[in-house]
PDB file of N, CA and C in Angstrom:
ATOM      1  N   UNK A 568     107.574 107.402  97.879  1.00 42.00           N
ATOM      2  CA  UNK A 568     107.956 107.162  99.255  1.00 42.00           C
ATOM      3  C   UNK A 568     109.027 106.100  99.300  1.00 42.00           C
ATOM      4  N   UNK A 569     110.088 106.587 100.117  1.00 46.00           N
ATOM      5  CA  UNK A 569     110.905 105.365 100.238  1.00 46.00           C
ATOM      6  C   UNK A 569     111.556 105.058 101.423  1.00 46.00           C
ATOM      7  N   UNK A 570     110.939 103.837 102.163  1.00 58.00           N
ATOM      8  CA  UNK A 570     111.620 103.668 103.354  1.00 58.00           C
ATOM      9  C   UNK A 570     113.077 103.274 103.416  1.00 58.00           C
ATOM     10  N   UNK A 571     113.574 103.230 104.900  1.00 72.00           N
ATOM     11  CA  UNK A 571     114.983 103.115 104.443  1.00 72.00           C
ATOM     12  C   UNK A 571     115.169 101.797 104.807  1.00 72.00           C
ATOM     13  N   UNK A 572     116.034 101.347 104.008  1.00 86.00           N
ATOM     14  CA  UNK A 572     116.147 100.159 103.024  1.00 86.00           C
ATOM     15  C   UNK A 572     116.757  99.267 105.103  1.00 86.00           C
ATOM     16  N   UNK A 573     116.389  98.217 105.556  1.00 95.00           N
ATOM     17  CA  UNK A 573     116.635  97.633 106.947  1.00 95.00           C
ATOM     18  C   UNK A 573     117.590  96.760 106.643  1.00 95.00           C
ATOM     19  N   UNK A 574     118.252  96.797 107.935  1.00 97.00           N
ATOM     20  CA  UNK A 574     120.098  95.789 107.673  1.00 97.00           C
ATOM     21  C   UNK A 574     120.300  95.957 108.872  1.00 97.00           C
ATOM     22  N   UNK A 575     120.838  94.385 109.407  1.00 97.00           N
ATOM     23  CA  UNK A 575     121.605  93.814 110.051  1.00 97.00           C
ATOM     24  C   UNK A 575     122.919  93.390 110.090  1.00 97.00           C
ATOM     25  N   UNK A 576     123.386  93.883 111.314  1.00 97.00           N
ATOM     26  CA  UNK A 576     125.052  93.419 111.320  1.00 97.00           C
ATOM     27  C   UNK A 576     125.803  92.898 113.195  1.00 97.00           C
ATOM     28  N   UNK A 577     126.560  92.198 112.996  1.00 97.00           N
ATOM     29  CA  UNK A 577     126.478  91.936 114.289  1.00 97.00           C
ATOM     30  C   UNK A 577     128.091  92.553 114.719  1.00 97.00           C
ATOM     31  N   UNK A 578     128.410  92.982 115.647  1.00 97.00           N
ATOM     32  CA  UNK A 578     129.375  94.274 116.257  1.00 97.00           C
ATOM     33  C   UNK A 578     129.453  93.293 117.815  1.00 97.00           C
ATOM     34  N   UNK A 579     130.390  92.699 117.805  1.00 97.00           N
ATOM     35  CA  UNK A 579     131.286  92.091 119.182  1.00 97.00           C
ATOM     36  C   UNK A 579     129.909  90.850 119.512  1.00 97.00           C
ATOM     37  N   UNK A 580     129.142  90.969 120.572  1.00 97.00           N
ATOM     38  CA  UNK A 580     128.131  90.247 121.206  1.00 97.00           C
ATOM     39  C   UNK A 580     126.763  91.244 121.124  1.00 97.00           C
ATOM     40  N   UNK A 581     126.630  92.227 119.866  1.00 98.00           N
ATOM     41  CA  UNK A 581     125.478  93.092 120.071  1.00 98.00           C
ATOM     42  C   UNK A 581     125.122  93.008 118.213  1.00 98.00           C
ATOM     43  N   UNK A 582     123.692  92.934 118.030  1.00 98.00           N
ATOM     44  CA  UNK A 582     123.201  92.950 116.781  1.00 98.00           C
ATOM     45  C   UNK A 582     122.673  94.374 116.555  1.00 98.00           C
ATOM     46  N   UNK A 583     123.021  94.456 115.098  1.00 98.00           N
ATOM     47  CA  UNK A 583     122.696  96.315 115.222  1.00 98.00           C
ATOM     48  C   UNK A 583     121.975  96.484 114.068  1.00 98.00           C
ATOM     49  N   UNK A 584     120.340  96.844 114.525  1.00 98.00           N
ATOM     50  CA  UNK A 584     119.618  96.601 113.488  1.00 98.00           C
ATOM     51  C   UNK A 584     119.457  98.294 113.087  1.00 98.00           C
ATOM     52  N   UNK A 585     119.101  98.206 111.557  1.00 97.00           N
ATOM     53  CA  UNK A 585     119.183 100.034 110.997  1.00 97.00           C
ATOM     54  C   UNK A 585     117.745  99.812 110.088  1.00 97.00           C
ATOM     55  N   UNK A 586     117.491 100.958 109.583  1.00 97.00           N
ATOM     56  CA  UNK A 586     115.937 100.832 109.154  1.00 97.00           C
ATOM     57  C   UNK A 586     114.985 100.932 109.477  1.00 97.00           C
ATOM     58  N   UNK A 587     113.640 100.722 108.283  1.00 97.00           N
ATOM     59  CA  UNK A 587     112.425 100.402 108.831  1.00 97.00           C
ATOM     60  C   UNK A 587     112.299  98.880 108.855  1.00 97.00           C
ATOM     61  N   UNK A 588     111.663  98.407 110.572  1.00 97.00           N
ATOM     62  CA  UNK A 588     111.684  97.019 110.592  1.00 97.00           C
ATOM     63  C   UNK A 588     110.040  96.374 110.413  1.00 97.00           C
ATOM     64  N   UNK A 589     109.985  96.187 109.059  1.00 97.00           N
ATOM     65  CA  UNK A 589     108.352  95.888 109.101  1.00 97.00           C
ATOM     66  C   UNK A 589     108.322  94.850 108.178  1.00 97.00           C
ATOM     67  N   UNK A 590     107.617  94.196 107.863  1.00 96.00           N
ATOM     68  CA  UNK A 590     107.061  92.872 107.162  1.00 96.00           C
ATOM     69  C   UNK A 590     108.055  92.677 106.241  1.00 96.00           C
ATOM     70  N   UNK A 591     108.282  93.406 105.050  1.00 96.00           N
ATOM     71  CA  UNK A 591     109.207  93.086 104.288  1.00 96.00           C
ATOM     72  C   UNK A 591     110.442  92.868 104.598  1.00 96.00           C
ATOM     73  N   UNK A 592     111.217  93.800 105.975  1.00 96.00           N
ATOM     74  CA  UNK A 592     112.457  93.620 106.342  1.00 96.00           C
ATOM     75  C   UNK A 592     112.652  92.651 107.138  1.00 96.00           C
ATOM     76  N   UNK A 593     111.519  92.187 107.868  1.00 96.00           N
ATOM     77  CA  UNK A 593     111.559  90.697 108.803  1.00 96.00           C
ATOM     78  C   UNK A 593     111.697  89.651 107.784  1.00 96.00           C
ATOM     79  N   UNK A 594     111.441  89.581 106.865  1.00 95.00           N
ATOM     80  CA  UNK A 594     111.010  88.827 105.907  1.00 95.00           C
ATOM     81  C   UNK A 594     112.267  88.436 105.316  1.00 95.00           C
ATOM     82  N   UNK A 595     112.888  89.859 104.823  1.00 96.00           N
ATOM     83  CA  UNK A 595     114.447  89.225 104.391  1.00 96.00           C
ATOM     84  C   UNK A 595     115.764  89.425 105.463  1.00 96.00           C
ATOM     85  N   UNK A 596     115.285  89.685 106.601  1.00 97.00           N
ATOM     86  CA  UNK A 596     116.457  89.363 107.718  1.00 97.00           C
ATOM     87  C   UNK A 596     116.530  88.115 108.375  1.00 97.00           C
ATOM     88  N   UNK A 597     115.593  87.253 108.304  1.00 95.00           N
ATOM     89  CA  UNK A 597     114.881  86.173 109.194  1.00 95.00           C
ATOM     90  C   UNK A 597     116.308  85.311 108.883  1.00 95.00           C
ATOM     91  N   UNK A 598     116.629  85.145 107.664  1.00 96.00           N
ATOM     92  CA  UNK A 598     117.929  83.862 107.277  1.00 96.00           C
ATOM     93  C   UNK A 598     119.124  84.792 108.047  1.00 96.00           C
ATOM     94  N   UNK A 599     119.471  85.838 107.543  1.00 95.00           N
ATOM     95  CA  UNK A 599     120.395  86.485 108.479  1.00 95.00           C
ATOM     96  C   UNK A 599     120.860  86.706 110.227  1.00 95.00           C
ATOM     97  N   UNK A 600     119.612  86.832 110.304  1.00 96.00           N
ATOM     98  CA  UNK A 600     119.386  87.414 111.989  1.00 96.00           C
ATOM     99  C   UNK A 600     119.660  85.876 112.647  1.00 96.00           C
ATOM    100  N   UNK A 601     119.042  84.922 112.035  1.00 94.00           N
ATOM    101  CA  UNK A 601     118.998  83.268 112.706  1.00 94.00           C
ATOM    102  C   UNK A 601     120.535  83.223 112.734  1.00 94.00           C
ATOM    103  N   UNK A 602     121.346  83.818 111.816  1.00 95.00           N
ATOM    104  CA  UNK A 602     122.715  83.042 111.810  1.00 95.00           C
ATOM    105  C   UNK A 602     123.459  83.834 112.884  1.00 95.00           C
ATOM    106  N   UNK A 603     123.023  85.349 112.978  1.00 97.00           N
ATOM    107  CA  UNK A 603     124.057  85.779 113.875  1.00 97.00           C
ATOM    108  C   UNK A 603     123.590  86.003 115.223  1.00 97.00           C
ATOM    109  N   UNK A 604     122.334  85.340 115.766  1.00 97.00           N
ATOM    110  CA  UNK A 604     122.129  85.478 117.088  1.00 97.00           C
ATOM    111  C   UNK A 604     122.488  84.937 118.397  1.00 97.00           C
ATOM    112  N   UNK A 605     123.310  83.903 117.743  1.00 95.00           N
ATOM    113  CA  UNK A 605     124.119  83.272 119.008  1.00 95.00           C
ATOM    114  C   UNK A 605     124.911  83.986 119.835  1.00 95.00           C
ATOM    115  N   UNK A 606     125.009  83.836 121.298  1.00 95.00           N
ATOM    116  CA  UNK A 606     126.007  84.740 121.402  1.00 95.00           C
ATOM    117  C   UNK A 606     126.089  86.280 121.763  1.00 95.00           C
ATOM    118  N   UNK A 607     124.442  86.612 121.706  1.00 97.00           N
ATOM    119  CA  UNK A 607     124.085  87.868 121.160  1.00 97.00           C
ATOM    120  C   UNK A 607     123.476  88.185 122.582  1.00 97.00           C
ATOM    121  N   UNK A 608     124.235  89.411 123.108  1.00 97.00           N
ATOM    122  CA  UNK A 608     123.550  89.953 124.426  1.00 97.00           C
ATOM    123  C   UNK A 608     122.984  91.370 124.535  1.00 97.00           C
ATOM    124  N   UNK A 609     122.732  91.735 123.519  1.00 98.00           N
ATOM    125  CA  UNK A 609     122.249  93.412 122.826  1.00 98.00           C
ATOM    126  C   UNK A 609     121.993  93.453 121.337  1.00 98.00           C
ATOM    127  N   UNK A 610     120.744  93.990 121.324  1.00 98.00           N
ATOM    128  CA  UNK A 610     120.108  94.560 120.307  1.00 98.00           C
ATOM    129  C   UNK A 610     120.235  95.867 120.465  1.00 98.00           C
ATOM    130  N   UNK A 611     121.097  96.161 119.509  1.00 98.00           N
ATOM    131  CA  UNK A 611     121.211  98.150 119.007  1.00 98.00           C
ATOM    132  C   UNK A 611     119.863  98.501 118.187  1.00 98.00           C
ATOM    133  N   UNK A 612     118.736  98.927 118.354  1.00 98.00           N
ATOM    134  CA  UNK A 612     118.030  99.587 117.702  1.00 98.00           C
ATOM    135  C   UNK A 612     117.840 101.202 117.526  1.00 98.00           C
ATOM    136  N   UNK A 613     118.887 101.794 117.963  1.00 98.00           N
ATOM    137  CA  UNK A 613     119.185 102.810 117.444  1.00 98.00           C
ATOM    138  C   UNK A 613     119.461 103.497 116.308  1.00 98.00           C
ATOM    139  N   UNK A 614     119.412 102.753 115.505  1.00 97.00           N
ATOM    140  CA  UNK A 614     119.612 103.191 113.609  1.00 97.00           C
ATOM    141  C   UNK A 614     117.758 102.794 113.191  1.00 97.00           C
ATOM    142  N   UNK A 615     117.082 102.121 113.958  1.00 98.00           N
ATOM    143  CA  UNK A 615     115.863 101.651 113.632  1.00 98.00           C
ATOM    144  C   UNK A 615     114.729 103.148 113.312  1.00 98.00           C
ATOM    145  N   UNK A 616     114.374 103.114 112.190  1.00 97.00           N
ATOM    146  CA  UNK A 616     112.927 104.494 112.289  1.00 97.00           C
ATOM    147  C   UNK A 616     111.769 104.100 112.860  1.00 97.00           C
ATOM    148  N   UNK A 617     111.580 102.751 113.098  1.00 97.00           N
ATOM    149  CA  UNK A 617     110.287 102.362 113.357  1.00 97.00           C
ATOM    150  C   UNK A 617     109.998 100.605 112.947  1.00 97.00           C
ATOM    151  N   UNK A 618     109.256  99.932 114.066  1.00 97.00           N
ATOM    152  CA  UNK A 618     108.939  98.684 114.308  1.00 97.00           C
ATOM    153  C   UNK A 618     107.537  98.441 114.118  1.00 97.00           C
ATOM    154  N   UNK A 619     107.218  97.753 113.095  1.00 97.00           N
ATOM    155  CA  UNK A 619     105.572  97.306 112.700  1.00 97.00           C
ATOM    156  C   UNK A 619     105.398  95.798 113.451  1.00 97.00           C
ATOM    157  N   UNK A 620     104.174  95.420 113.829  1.00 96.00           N
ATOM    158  CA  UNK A 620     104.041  93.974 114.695  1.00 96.00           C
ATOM    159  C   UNK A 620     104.721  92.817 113.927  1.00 96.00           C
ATOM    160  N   UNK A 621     105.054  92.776 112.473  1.00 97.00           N
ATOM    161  CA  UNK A 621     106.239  91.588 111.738  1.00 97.00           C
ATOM    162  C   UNK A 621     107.340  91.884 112.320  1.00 97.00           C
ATOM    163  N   UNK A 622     107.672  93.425 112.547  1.00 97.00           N
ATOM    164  CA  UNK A 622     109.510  93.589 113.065  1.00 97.00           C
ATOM    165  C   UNK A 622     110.020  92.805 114.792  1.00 97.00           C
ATOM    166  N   UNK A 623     108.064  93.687 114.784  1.00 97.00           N
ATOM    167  CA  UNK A 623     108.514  93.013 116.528  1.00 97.00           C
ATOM    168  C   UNK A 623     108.482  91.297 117.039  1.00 97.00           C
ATOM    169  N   UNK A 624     107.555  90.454 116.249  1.00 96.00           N
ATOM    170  CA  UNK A 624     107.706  89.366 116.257  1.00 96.00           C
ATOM    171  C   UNK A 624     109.601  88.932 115.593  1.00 96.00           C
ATOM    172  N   UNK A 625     109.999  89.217 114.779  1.00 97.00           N
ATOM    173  CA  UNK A 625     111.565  89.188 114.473  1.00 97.00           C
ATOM    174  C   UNK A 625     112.402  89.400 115.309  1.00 97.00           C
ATOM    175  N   UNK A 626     111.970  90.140 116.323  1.00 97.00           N
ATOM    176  CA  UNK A 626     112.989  90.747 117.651  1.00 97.00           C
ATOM    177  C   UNK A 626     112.559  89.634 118.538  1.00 97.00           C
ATOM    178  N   UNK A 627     110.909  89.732 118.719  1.00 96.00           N
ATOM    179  CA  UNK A 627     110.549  88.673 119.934  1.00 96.00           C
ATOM    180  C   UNK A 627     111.491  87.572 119.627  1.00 96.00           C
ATOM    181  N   UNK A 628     111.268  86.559 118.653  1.00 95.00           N
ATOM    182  CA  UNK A 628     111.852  85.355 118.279  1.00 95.00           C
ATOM    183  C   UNK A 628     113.091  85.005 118.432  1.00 95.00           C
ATOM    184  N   UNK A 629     114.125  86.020 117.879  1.00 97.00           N
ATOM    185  CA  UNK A 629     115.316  86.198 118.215  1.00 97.00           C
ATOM    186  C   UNK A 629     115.707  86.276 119.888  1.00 97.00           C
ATOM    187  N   UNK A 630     114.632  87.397 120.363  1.00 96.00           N
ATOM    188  CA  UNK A 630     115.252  87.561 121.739  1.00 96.00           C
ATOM    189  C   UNK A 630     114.918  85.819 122.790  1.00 96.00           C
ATOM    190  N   UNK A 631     114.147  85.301 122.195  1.00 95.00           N
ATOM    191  CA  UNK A 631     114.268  83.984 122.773  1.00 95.00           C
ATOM    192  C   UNK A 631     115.190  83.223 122.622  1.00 95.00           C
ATOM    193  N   UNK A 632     115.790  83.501 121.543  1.00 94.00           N
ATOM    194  CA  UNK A 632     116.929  82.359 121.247  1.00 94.00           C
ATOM    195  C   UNK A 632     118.386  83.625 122.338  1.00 94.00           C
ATOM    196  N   UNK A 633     117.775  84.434 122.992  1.00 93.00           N
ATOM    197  CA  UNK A 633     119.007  85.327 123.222  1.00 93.00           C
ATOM    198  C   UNK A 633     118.829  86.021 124.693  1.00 93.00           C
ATOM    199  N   UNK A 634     118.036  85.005 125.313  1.00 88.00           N
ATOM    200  CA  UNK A 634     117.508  85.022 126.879  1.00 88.00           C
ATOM    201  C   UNK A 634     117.583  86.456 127.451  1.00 88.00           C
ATOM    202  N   UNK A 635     117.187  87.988 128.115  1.00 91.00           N
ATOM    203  CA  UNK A 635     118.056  88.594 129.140  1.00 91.00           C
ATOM    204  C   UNK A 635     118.736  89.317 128.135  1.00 91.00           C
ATOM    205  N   UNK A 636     118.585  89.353 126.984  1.00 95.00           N
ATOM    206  CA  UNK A 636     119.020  90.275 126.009  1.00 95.00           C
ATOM    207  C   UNK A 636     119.101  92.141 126.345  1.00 95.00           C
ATOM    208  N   UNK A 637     119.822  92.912 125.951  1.00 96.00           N
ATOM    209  CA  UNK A 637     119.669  93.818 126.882  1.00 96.00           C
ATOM    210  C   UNK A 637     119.347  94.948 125.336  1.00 96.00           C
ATOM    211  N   UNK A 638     118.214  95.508 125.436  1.00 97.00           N
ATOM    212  CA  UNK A 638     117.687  96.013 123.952  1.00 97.00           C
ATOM    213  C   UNK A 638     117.626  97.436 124.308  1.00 97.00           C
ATOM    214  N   UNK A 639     118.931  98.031 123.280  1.00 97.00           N
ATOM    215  CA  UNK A 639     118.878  99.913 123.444  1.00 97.00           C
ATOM    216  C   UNK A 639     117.847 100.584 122.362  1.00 97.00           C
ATOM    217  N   UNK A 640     117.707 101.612 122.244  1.00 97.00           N
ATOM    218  CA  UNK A 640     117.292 101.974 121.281  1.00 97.00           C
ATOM    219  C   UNK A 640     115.035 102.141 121.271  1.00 97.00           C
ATOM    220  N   UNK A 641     114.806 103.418 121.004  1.00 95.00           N
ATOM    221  CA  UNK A 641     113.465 103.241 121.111  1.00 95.00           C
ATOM    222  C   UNK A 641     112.355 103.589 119.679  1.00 95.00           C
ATOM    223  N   UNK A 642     112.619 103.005 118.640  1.00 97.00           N
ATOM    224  CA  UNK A 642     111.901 103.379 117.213  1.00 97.00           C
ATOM    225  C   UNK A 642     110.213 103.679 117.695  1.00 97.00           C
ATOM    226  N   UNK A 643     110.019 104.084 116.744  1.00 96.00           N
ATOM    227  CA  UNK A 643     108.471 104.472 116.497  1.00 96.00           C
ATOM    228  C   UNK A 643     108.065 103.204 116.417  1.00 96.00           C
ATOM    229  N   UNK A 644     106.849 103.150 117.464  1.00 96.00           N
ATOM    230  CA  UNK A 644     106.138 101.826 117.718  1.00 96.00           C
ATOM    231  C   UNK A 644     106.082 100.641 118.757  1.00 96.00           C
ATOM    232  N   UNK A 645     108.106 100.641 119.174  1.00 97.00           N
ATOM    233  CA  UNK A 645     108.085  99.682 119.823  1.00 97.00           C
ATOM    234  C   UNK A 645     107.564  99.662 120.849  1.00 97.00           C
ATOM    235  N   UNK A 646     107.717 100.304 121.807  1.00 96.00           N
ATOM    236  CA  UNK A 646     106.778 101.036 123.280  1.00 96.00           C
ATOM    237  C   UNK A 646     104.798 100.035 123.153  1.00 96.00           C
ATOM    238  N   UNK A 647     104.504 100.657 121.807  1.00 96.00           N
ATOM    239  CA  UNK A 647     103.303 100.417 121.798  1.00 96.00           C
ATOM    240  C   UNK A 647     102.999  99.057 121.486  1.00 96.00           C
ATOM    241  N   UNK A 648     103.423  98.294 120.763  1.00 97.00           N
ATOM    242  CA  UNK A 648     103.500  96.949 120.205  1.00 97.00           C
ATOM    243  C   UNK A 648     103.549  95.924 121.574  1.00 97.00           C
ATOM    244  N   UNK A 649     104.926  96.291 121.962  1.00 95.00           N
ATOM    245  CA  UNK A 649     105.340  95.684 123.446  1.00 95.00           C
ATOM    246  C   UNK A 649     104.290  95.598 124.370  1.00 95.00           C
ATOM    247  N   UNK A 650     103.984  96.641 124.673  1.00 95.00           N
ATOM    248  CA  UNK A 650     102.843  96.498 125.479  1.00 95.00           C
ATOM    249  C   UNK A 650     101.442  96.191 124.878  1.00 95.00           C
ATOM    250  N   UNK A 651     101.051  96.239 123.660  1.00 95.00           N
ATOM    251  CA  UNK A 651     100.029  95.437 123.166  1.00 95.00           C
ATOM    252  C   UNK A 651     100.304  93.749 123.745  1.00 95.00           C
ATOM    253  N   UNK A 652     101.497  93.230 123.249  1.00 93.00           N
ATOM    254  CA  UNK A 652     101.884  91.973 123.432  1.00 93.00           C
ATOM    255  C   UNK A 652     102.714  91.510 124.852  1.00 93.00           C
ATOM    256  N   UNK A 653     102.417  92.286 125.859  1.00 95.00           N
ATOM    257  CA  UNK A 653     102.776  92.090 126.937  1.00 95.00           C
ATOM    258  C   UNK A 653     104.388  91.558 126.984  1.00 95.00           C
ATOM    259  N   UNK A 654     105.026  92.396 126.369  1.00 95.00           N
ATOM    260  CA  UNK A 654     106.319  91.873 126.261  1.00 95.00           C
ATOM    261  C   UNK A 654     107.293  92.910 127.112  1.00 95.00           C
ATOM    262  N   UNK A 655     108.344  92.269 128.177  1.00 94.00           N
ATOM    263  CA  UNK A 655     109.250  92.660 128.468  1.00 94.00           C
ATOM    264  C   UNK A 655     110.280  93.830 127.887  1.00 94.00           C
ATOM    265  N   UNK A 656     111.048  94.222 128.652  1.00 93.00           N
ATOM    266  CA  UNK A 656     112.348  95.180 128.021  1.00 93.00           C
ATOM    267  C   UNK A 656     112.728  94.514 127.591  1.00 93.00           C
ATOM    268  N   UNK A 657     112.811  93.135 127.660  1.00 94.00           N
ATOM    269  CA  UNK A 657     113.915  91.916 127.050  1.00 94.00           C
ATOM    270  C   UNK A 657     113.493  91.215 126.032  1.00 94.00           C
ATOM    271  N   UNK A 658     112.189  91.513 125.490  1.00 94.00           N
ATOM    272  CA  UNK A 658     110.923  91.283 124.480  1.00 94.00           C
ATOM    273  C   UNK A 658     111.075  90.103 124.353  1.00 94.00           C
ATOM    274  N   UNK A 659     110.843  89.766 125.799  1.00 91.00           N
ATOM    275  CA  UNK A 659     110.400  88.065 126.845  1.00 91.00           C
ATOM    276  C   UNK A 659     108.714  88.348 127.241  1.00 91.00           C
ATOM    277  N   UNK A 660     108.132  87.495 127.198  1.00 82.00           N
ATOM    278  CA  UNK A 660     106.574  87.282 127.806  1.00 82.00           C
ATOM    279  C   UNK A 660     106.573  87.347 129.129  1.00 82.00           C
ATOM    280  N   UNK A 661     106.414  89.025 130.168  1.00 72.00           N
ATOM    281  CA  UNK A 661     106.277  89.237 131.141  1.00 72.00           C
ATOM    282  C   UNK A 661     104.994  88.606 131.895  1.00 72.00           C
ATOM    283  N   UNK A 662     105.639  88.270 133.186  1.00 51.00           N
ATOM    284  CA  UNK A 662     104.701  87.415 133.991  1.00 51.00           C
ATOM    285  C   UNK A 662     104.958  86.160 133.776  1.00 51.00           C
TER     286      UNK A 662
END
């Protein structure tokens, strides 16, 4: 089995994440993603296959440092995670 290998790149004011985003890929994007989130008003998750609760904490975290963030893209999982964790479209702590 081989998932596909997750990568980050940042494209004008939008971060464009590709892959599977799960423990291991949070794990080695965390130094990356910190450097290019300034600035950052969209998350492309459209190249994404699927978000495990490590990917989505990586998005949550980020999207704090990235207020109102405007997040395309719908992988396997995120829907469900989000709403486990009561999290926004903006994967902000609704309410």
């Amino acid at each position: 089995m081989s998932a596909a290998v997750a990568s980050l790149r940042k494209d004008g004011d939008t971060l464009v994440f590709a892959g599977e985003l799960d423990r291991d890929a949070a794990a080695a994007l965390w130094p990356q993603a910190r450097a290019l989130v300034a600035g950052a008003r969209r998350f492309d998750l459209s190249a994404v296959s699927s978000v495990d609760s490590a990917g989505l904490a990586l998005l949550a975290e980020l999207a704090e440092q990235a207020p109102g963030v405007d997040v395309q893209g719908e992988p396997a999982g995120l829907a469900e995670l989000r709403a486990a964790y009561r999290l926004d479209a903006s994967l902000g702590f609704g309410g």
